Coordinates of C-alpha atoms in Angstrom, one line a residue:
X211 CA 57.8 70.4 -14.7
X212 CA 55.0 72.8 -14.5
X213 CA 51.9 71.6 -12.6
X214 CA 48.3 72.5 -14.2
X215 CA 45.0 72.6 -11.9
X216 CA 41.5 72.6 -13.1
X217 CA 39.8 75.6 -11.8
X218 CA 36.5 76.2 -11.8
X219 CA 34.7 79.4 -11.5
X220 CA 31.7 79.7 -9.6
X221 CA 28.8 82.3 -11.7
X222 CA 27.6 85.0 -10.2
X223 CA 24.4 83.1 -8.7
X224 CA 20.6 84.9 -8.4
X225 CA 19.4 87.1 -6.2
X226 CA 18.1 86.7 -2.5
X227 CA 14.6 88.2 -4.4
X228 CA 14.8 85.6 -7.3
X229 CA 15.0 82.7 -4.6
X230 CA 12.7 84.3 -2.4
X231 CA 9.9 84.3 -5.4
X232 CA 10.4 81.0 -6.3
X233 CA 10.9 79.7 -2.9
X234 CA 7.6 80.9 -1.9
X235 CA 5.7 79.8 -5.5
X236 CA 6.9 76.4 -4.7
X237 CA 6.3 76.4 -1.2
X238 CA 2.4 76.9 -2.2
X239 CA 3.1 73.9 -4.7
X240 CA 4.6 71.4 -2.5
X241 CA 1.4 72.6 0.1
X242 CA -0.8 71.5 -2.4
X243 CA 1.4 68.3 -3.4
X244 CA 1.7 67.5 1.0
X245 CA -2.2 68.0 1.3
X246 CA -3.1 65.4 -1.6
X247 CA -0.4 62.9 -0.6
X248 CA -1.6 63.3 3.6
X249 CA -4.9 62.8 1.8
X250 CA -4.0 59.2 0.5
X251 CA -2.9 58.1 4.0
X252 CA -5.8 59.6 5.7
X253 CA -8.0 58.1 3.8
X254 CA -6.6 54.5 3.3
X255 CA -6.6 54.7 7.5
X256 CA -10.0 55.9 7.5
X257 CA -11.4 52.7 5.1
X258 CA -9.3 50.7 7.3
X259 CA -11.3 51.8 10.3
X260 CA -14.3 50.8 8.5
X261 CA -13.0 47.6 7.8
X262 CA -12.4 47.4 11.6
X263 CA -9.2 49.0 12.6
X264 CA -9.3 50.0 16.0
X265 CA -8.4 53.7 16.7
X266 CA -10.2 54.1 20.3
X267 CA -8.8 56.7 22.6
X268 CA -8.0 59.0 19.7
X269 CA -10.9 62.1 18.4
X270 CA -10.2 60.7 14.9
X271 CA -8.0 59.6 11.8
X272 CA -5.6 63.1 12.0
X273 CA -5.7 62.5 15.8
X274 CA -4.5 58.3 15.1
X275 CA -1.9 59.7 12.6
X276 CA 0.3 62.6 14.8
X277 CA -0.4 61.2 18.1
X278 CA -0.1 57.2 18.1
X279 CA 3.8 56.4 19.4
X280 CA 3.6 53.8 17.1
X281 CA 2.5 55.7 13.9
X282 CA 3.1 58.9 14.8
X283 CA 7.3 58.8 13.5
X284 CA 6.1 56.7 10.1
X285 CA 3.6 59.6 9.4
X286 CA 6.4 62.4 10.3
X287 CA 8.5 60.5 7.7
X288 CA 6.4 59.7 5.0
X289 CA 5.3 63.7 4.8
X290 CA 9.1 64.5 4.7
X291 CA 10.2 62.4 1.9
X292 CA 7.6 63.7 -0.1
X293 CA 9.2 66.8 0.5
X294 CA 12.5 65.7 -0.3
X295 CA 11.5 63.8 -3.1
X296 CA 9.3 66.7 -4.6
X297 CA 12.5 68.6 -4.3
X298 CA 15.2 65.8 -5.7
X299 CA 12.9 64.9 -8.5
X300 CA 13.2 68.5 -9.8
X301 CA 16.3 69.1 -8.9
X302 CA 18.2 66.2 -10.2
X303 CA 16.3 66.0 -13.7
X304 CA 16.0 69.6 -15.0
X305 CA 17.1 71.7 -12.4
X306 CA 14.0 73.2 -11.7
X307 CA 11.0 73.3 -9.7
X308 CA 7.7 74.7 -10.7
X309 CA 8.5 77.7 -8.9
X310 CA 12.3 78.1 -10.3
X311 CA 11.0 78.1 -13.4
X312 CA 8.4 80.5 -13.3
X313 CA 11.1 82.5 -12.0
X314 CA 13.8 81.6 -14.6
X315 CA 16.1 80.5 -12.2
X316 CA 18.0 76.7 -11.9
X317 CA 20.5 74.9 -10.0
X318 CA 23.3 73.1 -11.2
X319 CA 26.3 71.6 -10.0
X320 CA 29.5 73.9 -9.5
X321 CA 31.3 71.0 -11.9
X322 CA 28.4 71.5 -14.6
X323 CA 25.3 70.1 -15.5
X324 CA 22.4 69.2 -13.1
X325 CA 23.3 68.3 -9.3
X326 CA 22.8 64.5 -7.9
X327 CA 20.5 63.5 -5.4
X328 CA 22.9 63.8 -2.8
X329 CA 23.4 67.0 -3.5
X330 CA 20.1 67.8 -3.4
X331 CA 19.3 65.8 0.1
X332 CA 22.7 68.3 1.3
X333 CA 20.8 71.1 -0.4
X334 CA 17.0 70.4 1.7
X335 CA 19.1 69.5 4.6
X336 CA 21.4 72.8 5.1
X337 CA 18.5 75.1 3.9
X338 CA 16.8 75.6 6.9
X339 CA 13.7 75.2 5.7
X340 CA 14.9 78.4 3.1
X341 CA 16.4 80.8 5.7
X342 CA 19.7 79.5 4.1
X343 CA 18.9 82.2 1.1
X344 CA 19.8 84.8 3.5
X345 CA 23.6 84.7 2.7
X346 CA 23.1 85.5 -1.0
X347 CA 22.2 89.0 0.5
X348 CA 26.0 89.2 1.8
X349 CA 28.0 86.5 -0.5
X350 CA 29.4 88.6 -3.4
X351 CA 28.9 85.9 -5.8
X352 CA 24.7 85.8 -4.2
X353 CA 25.2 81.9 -3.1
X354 CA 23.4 80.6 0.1
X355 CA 24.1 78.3 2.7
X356 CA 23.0 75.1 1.0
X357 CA 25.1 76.6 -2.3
X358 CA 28.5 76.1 -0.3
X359 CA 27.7 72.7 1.1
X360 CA 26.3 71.0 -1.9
X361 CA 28.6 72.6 -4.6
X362 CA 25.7 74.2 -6.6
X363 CA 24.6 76.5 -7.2
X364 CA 21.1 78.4 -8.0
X365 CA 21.8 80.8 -11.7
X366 CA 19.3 82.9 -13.3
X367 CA 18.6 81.3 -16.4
X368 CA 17.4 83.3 -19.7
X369 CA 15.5 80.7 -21.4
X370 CA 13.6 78.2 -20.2
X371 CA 13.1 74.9 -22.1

């Protein structure tokens, strides 16, 4: 009895250019995204000093924020899952960022169809903060680092809905 395997083939993926334009167009977007959601917290903190929190010993909110034991990690956190869920959101429901699409790439799962959310947290996670790209300069199917360990994989697309 002959035995039959599914095998899947892995497109040739986009270019280290490709990623690096859209990496650095969404990088701008997710500064903007970062500065309005900081914003929020900054300012609910600063009404709450007018209300009468106490925030002596530190030059101001910003200070309170990135330097109070207590709040400090919370803060840390907060602006990293907006990150990751700037990132996920995009990824998971049209495999695109703002960036990506301006640059007609998208990144989908090496199984088909758009990659999970755990995918995408193994994707932010084994980036490097985007030095991961570097390998598609010397993978001969151009996939990077997070490619290999979230089974996905970043294609140039040639329309965009």
């Amino acid at each position: 009895m002959a035995q039959s395997s599914t095998q899947y083939s892995v497109p040739k993926g986009a270019s280290f250019f490709r990623r690096f334009g859209a990496w650095l167009y969404d990088f701008l977007v997710l500064i903007a995204v970062e500065m309005l959601a900081i914003a929020l917290v900054v300012g609910a903190v600063a009404i709450a000093v007018q209300l009468g929190l106490s925030i002596d010993g530190y030059e101001d909110v910003s200070d309170y924020l990135t330097r109070n034991p207590a709040i400090s990690p919370f803060f840390t956190i907060y602006v990293f899952t907006i990150a990751a869920g700037f990132y996920g959101y995009f990824w998971t429901r049209a495999g695109q960022t703002v960036g990506m699409k301006a640059w007609k790439l998208k990144v989908v799962s090496e199984f088909g169809g758009n990659i999970t959310f755990t995918q995408a947290l193994i994707r932010m996670a084994t980036s490097c903060l985007g030095i991961g790209n570097l390998l598609a300069l010397f993978d001969r199917n151009n996939r990077a680092f997070q490619d290999h360990f979230s089974n996905s994989q970043v294609i140039k697309v040639n329309t965009i809905k």
